[in-house]
PDB file of C-alpha atoms in Angstrom:
ATOM      1  CA  MET A 273      -5.210   1.820   7.521  1.00  0.00           C
ATOM      2  CA  SER A 274      -2.849  -0.082   5.398  1.00  0.00           C
ATOM      3  CA  GLU A 275      -2.265  -0.493   1.766  1.00  0.00           C
ATOM      4  CA  VAL A 276      -4.269  -3.581   2.059  1.00  0.00           C
ATOM      5  CA  GLY A 277      -7.150  -2.617   4.203  1.00  0.00           C
ATOM      6  CA  GLY A 278      -6.299  -1.286   7.636  1.00  0.00           C
ATOM      7  CA  ARG A 279      -7.744   1.993   8.844  1.00  0.00           C
ATOM      8  CA  PRO A 280      -6.297   5.261  10.088  1.00  0.00           C
ATOM      9  CA  SER A 281      -6.275   5.886  13.813  1.00  0.00           C
ATOM     10  CA  ALA A 282      -9.700   5.889  15.467  1.00  0.00           C
ATOM     11  CA  GLY A 283     -11.439   9.056  16.584  1.00  0.00           C
ATOM     12  CA  PRO A 284     -10.172  11.719  14.168  1.00  0.00           C
ATOM     13  CA  GLU A 285     -10.756  15.177  15.600  1.00  0.00           C
ATOM     14  CA  THR A 286     -10.400  17.650  12.746  1.00  0.00           C
ATOM     15  CA  ALA A 287     -12.651  17.958   9.716  1.00  0.00           C
ATOM     16  CA  ARG A 288      -9.726  17.069   7.447  1.00  0.00           C
ATOM     17  CA  GLU A 289      -9.053  13.910   9.455  1.00  0.00           C
ATOM     18  CA  ARG A 290     -12.750  12.931   9.327  1.00  0.00           C
ATOM     19  CA  ILE A 291     -12.831  13.445   5.575  1.00  0.00           C
ATOM     20  CA  LEU A 292      -9.650  11.424   5.078  1.00  0.00           C
ATOM     21  CA  ALA A 293     -10.779   8.606   7.389  1.00  0.00           C
ATOM     22  CA  THR A 294     -14.101   8.373   5.547  1.00  0.00           C
ATOM     23  CA  ALA A 295     -12.394   8.449   2.148  1.00  0.00           C
ATOM     24  CA  PHE A 296      -9.927   5.816   3.309  1.00  0.00           C
ATOM     25  CA  ARG A 297     -12.699   3.424   4.276  1.00  0.00           C
ATOM     26  CA  LEU A 298     -14.827   4.052   1.186  1.00  0.00           C
ATOM     27  CA  PHE A 299     -12.068   4.220  -1.423  1.00  0.00           C
ATOM     28  CA  TYR A 300     -10.546   0.939  -0.289  1.00  0.00           C
ATOM     29  CA  ALA A 301     -13.894  -0.880  -0.037  1.00  0.00           C
ATOM     30  CA  ARG A 302     -15.591   0.465  -3.170  1.00  0.00           C
ATOM     31  CA  GLY A 303     -12.932   1.951  -5.425  1.00  0.00           C
ATOM     32  CA  LEU A 304     -11.810   5.477  -6.186  1.00  0.00           C
ATOM     33  CA  ARG A 305     -14.250   6.334  -8.945  1.00  0.00           C
ATOM     34  CA  ALA A 306     -17.273   4.576  -7.434  1.00  0.00           C
ATOM     35  CA  VAL A 307     -17.275   6.895  -4.419  1.00  0.00           C
ATOM     36  CA  GLY A 308     -18.500  10.424  -5.058  1.00  0.00           C
ATOM     37  CA  VAL A 309     -17.560  13.572  -3.200  1.00  0.00           C
ATOM     38  CA  ASP A 310     -21.154  13.958  -1.984  1.00  0.00           C
ATOM     39  CA  THR A 311     -20.999  10.546  -0.319  1.00  0.00           C
ATOM     40  CA  ILE A 312     -17.738  11.420   1.420  1.00  0.00           C
ATOM     41  CA  ILE A 313     -19.154  14.762   2.577  1.00  0.00           C
ATOM     42  CA  ALA A 314     -22.323  13.115   3.934  1.00  0.00           C
ATOM     43  CA  GLU A 315     -20.533  10.257   5.700  1.00  0.00           C
ATOM     44  CA  SER A 316     -17.803  12.452   7.183  1.00  0.00           C
ATOM     45  CA  GLY A 317     -20.340  14.964   8.476  1.00  0.00           C
ATOM     46  CA  VAL A 318     -18.640  18.077   7.097  1.00  0.00           C
ATOM     47  CA  ALA A 319     -20.023  20.941   5.067  1.00  0.00           C
ATOM     48  CA  LYS A 320     -19.316  21.032   1.341  1.00  0.00           C
ATOM     49  CA  ALA A 321     -17.338  24.273   1.761  1.00  0.00           C
ATOM     50  CA  THR A 322     -15.213  22.607   4.456  1.00  0.00           C
ATOM     51  CA  PHE A 323     -14.516  19.663   2.182  1.00  0.00           C
ATOM     52  CA  TYR A 324     -13.386  21.870  -0.695  1.00  0.00           C
ATOM     53  CA  ARG A 325     -11.283  24.054   1.600  1.00  0.00           C
ATOM     54  CA  HIS A 326      -9.226  20.961   2.497  1.00  0.00           C
ATOM     55  CA  PHE A 327      -9.445  19.178  -0.857  1.00  0.00           C
ATOM     56  CA  PRO A 328     -10.109  21.504  -3.816  1.00  0.00           C
ATOM     57  CA  ALA A 329     -10.515  18.497  -6.139  1.00  0.00           C
ATOM     58  CA  LYS A 330     -11.344  14.836  -5.633  1.00  0.00           C
ATOM     59  CA  ASP A 331      -7.911  13.863  -6.929  1.00  0.00           C
ATOM     60  CA  ASP A 332      -6.361  15.913  -4.097  1.00  0.00           C
ATOM     61  CA  LEU A 333      -8.242  13.704  -1.642  1.00  0.00           C
ATOM     62  CA  ILE A 334      -7.235  10.534  -3.497  1.00  0.00           C
ATOM     63  CA  VAL A 335      -3.556  11.536  -3.369  1.00  0.00           C
ATOM     64  CA  ALA A 336      -3.880  12.274   0.383  1.00  0.00           C
ATOM     65  CA  TYR A 337      -5.478   8.828   0.823  1.00  0.00           C
ATOM     66  CA  LEU A 338      -2.587   7.221  -1.084  1.00  0.00           C
ATOM     67  CA  ASP A 339      -0.085   9.163   1.029  1.00  0.00           C
ATOM     68  CA  GLU A 340      -1.667   7.651   4.147  1.00  0.00           C
ATOM     69  CA  VAL A 341      -1.714   4.165   2.619  1.00  0.00           C
ATOM     70  CA  ASP A 342       1.954   4.592   1.714  1.00  0.00           C
ATOM     71  CA  ARG A 343       2.887   5.666   5.237  1.00  0.00           C
ATOM     72  CA  ILE A 344       1.129   2.689   6.800  1.00  0.00           C
ATOM     73  CA  TRP A 345       2.060  -0.027   4.282  1.00  0.00           C
ATOM     74  CA  THR A 346       5.692   1.046   4.097  1.00  0.00           C
ATOM     75  CA  GLY A 347       5.806   0.990   7.888  1.00  0.00           C
ATOM     76  CA  GLN A 348       4.365  -2.524   7.921  1.00  0.00           C
ATOM     77  CA  LEU A 349       6.873  -3.748   5.340  1.00  0.00           C
ATOM     78  CA  ARG A 350       9.798  -2.239   7.215  1.00  0.00           C
ATOM     79  CA  ALA A 351       8.564  -3.577  10.568  1.00  0.00           C
ATOM     80  CA  ALA A 352       8.202  -7.090   9.122  1.00  0.00           C
ATOM     81  CA  ALA A 353      11.708  -6.902   7.645  1.00  0.00           C
ATOM     82  CA  GLU A 354      13.213  -5.644  10.915  1.00  0.00           C
ATOM     83  CA  ALA A 355      11.422  -8.363  12.890  1.00  0.00           C
ATOM     84  CA  ALA A 356      13.358 -10.929  10.844  1.00  0.00           C
ATOM     85  CA  GLY A 357      16.577  -9.788  12.513  1.00  0.00           C
ATOM     86  CA  PRO A 358      19.671  -7.837  11.499  1.00  0.00           C
ATOM     87  CA  ASP A 359      20.666  -9.970   8.485  1.00  0.00           C
ATOM     88  CA  PRO A 360      19.573  -8.166   5.276  1.00  0.00           C
ATOM     89  CA  ALA A 361      19.013 -11.492   3.494  1.00  0.00           C
ATOM     90  CA  GLU A 362      16.588 -12.546   6.230  1.00  0.00           C
ATOM     91  CA  GLN A 363      14.943  -9.126   6.078  1.00  0.00           C
ATOM     92  CA  LEU A 364      14.289  -9.638   2.352  1.00  0.00           C
ATOM     93  CA  VAL A 365      12.364 -12.786   3.251  1.00  0.00           C
ATOM     94  CA  GLY A 366      10.856 -11.375   6.430  1.00  0.00           C
ATOM     95  CA  LEU A 367       9.172  -8.464   4.689  1.00  0.00           C
ATOM     96  CA  PHE A 368       6.739 -11.022   3.245  1.00  0.00           C
ATOM     97  CA  ASP A 369       5.281 -11.445   6.737  1.00  0.00           C
ATOM     98  CA  ALA A 370       3.534  -8.108   6.118  1.00  0.00           C
ATOM     99  CA  LEU A 371       1.743  -9.821   3.238  1.00  0.00           C
ATOM    100  CA  ALA A 372       0.453 -12.537   5.550  1.00  0.00           C
ATOM    101  CA  THR A 373      -0.927  -9.963   7.980  1.00  0.00           C
ATOM    102  CA  ALA A 374      -2.540  -7.933   5.214  1.00  0.00           C
ATOM    103  CA  CYS A 375      -4.254 -10.844   3.460  1.00  0.00           C
ATOM    104  CA  ARG A 376      -5.928 -11.989   6.699  1.00  0.00           C
ATOM    105  CA  ARG A 377      -7.710  -8.662   7.281  1.00  0.00           C
ATOM    106  CA  PRO A 378     -11.496  -8.644   6.966  1.00  0.00           C
ATOM    107  CA  GLY A 379     -12.480  -6.764   3.822  1.00  0.00           C
ATOM    108  CA  TYR A 380      -9.087  -7.306   2.181  1.00  0.00           C
ATOM    109  CA  ARG A 381      -9.252  -6.112  -1.446  1.00  0.00           C
ATOM    110  CA  GLY A 382      -5.648  -6.291  -2.552  1.00  0.00           C
ATOM    111  CA  CYS A 383      -3.086  -3.555  -3.031  1.00  0.00           C
ATOM    112  CA  ALA A 384      -4.582  -0.072  -2.820  1.00  0.00           C
ATOM    113  CA  PHE A 385      -1.891   1.204  -5.191  1.00  0.00           C
ATOM    114  CA  ILE A 386      -2.511  -1.421  -7.852  1.00  0.00           C
ATOM    115  CA  ASN A 387      -6.237  -0.738  -7.491  1.00  0.00           C
ATOM    116  CA  ALA A 388      -5.642   3.021  -7.825  1.00  0.00           C
ATOM    117  CA  ALA A 389      -3.403   2.556 -10.857  1.00  0.00           C
ATOM    118  CA  ALA A 390      -6.128   0.521 -12.557  1.00  0.00           C
ATOM    119  CA  GLU A 391      -8.577   3.392 -12.049  1.00  0.00           C
ATOM    120  CA  SER A 392      -6.316   6.270 -13.100  1.00  0.00           C
ATOM    121  CA  GLN A 393      -4.861   7.549 -16.332  1.00  0.00           C
ATOM    122  CA  PRO A 394      -1.083   7.611 -16.825  1.00  0.00           C
ATOM    123  CA  GLY A 395       0.343  11.064 -16.222  1.00  0.00           C
ATOM    124  CA  THR A 396      -2.306  12.124 -13.709  1.00  0.00           C
ATOM    125  CA  PRO A 397      -1.346  12.975 -10.110  1.00  0.00           C
ATOM    126  CA  VAL A 398      -3.080   9.816  -8.855  1.00  0.00           C
ATOM    127  CA  HIS A 399      -1.209   7.556 -11.276  1.00  0.00           C
ATOM    128  CA  GLN A 400       2.072   9.352 -10.558  1.00  0.00           C
ATOM    129  CA  ARG A 401       1.529   8.754  -6.821  1.00  0.00           C
ATOM    130  CA  THR A 402       1.049   5.035  -7.394  1.00  0.00           C
ATOM    131  CA  VAL A 403       4.220   4.857  -9.468  1.00  0.00           C
ATOM    132  CA  ALA A 404       6.158   6.815  -6.824  1.00  0.00           C
ATOM    133  CA  HIS A 405       5.088   4.377  -4.106  1.00  0.00           C
ATOM    134  CA  LYS A 406       6.075   1.308  -6.102  1.00  0.00           C
ATOM    135  CA  GLN A 407       9.420   2.914  -6.998  1.00  0.00           C
ATOM    136  CA  ALA A 408      10.134   3.756  -3.346  1.00  0.00           C
ATOM    137  CA  VAL A 409       9.467   0.148  -2.308  1.00  0.00           C
ATOM    138  CA  LEU A 410      11.675  -1.116  -5.148  1.00  0.00           C
ATOM    139  CA  ASP A 411      14.487   1.273  -4.123  1.00  0.00           C
ATOM    140  CA  TRP A 412      14.297   0.119  -0.502  1.00  0.00           C
ATOM    141  CA  VAL A 413      14.336  -3.573  -1.472  1.00  0.00           C
ATOM    142  CA  THR A 414      17.259  -2.879  -3.840  1.00  0.00           C
ATOM    143  CA  ASP A 415      19.198  -1.353  -0.941  1.00  0.00           C
ATOM    144  CA  LEU A 416      18.462  -4.422   1.190  1.00  0.00           C
ATOM    145  CA  ALA A 417      19.553  -6.709  -1.665  1.00  0.00           C
ATOM    146  CA  ARG A 418      22.786  -4.747  -2.023  1.00  0.00           C
ATOM    147  CA  ASP A 419      23.382  -4.967   1.754  1.00  0.00           C
ATOM    148  CA  ALA A 420      22.718  -8.710   1.590  1.00  0.00           C
ATOM    149  CA  GLY A 421      25.487  -9.122  -0.989  1.00  0.00           C
ATOM    150  CA  ALA A 422      23.352  -9.958  -4.011  1.00  0.00           C
ATOM    151  CA  THR A 423      25.396 -10.149  -7.198  1.00  0.00           C
ATOM    152  CA  GLN A 424      22.588  -8.362  -9.095  1.00  0.00           C
ATOM    153  CA  PRO A 425      20.669  -6.382  -6.461  1.00  0.00           C
ATOM    154  CA  GLU A 426      18.394  -4.573  -8.932  1.00  0.00           C
ATOM    155  CA  GLN A 427      17.301  -7.851 -10.510  1.00  0.00           C
ATOM    156  CA  LEU A 428      16.720  -9.475  -7.112  1.00  0.00           C
ATOM    157  CA  ALA A 429      14.702  -6.479  -5.911  1.00  0.00           C
ATOM    158  CA  GLN A 430      12.580  -6.510  -9.050  1.00  0.00           C
ATOM    159  CA  ALA A 431      11.874 -10.227  -8.634  1.00  0.00           C
ATOM    160  CA  LEU A 432      10.899  -9.790  -4.980  1.00  0.00           C
ATOM    161  CA  THR A 433       8.649  -6.775  -5.564  1.00  0.00           C
ATOM    162  CA  LEU A 434       6.935  -8.579  -8.437  1.00  0.00           C
ATOM    163  CA  LEU A 435       6.389 -11.521  -6.094  1.00  0.00           C
ATOM    164  CA  LEU A 436       5.046  -9.172  -3.399  1.00  0.00           C
ATOM    165  CA  ASP A 437       2.624  -7.515  -5.823  1.00  0.00           C
ATOM    166  CA  GLY A 438       1.542 -10.917  -7.100  1.00  0.00           C
ATOM    167  CA  GLY A 439       0.929 -12.063  -3.539  1.00  0.00           C
ATOM    168  CA  LEU A 440      -1.162  -8.961  -2.831  1.00  0.00           C
ATOM    169  CA  ALA A 441      -3.258  -9.588  -5.942  1.00  0.00           C
ATOM    170  CA  SER A 442      -3.574 -13.332  -5.383  1.00  0.00           C
ATOM    171  CA  GLY A 443      -4.606 -12.787  -1.782  1.00  0.00           C
ATOM    172  CA  ALA A 444      -7.568 -10.753  -3.030  1.00  0.00           C
ATOM    173  CA  LEU A 445      -8.470 -12.990  -5.968  1.00  0.00           C
ATOM    174  CA  ALA A 446      -8.098 -16.459  -4.520  1.00  0.00           C
ATOM    175  CA  ALA A 447      -8.363 -15.678  -0.799  1.00  0.00           C
ATOM    176  CA  ASP A 448      -6.166 -18.730  -0.293  1.00  0.00           C
ATOM    177  CA  PRO A 449      -4.557 -18.564   3.165  1.00  0.00           C
ATOM    178  CA  SER A 450      -1.482 -20.396   1.840  1.00  0.00           C
ATOM    179  CA  THR A 451      -0.636 -17.591  -0.633  1.00  0.00           C
ATOM    180  CA  PRO A 452       1.474 -15.497   1.782  1.00  0.00           C
ATOM    181  CA  ARG A 453       3.339 -18.585   3.011  1.00  0.00           C
ATOM    182  CA  THR A 454       4.039 -19.678  -0.570  1.00  0.00           C
ATOM    183  CA  ALA A 455       5.224 -16.163  -1.472  1.00  0.00           C
ATOM    184  CA  ARG A 456       7.528 -16.098   1.564  1.00  0.00           C
ATOM    185  CA  GLU A 457       9.086 -19.467   0.761  1.00  0.00           C
ATOM    186  CA  THR A 458       9.488 -18.494  -2.893  1.00  0.00           C
ATOM    187  CA  ALA A 459      11.195 -15.302  -1.733  1.00  0.00           C
ATOM    188  CA  ARG A 460      13.600 -17.390   0.374  1.00  0.00           C
ATOM    189  CA  THR A 461      14.494 -19.537  -2.641  1.00  0.00           C
ATOM    190  CA  ILE A 462      15.041 -16.457  -4.828  1.00  0.00           C
ATOM    191  CA  VAL A 463      17.180 -14.719  -2.197  1.00  0.00           C
ATOM    192  CA  GLN A 464      19.309 -17.796  -1.569  1.00  0.00           C
ATOM    193  CA  GLY A 465      19.920 -18.160  -5.309  1.00  0.00           C
ATOM    194  CA  ALA A 466      20.875 -14.513  -5.718  1.00  0.00           C
ATOM    195  CA  ILE A 467      23.409 -14.230  -2.894  1.00  0.00           C
TER     196      ILE A 467
END
């Protein structure tokens, strides 16, 4: 699964993996608060006691879901950047190819972290997890901007991550196939102006 709609590996074997795979599918498609624990238990085929042994509270399951989304989406961003070649400036533009892949997925509903933040209260573990993910992406992009020789790497990274988040949201709202391409070309213009 990815931040924007992929799924965890097929055929989970343990009860915890079945619960998480079911939650992943349902949380992304329907939203965090719209999906009850009873639905997850029924669809994952585990006993209630088994569910609560692995996830004592629903928020524990939501955080585990977000951890998995983070692992996958961060991997996709890094892979897209690396595919652009060794030049950090090109990697800053290339990471937007992950956006193009994400927006084309069937059932795409935008950024799982933005969606989770909209459904959680500030200060809660779920909200803190969303903030931590966005900060980690910003830190990574800042490092790339610094490596690329940007005169103001923090400002460049903030501009690019705002553009990425906007592309994720626009891809869900407008479903316009040109959105990722426009975001990528805008990123190129921003990077060229900042280096």
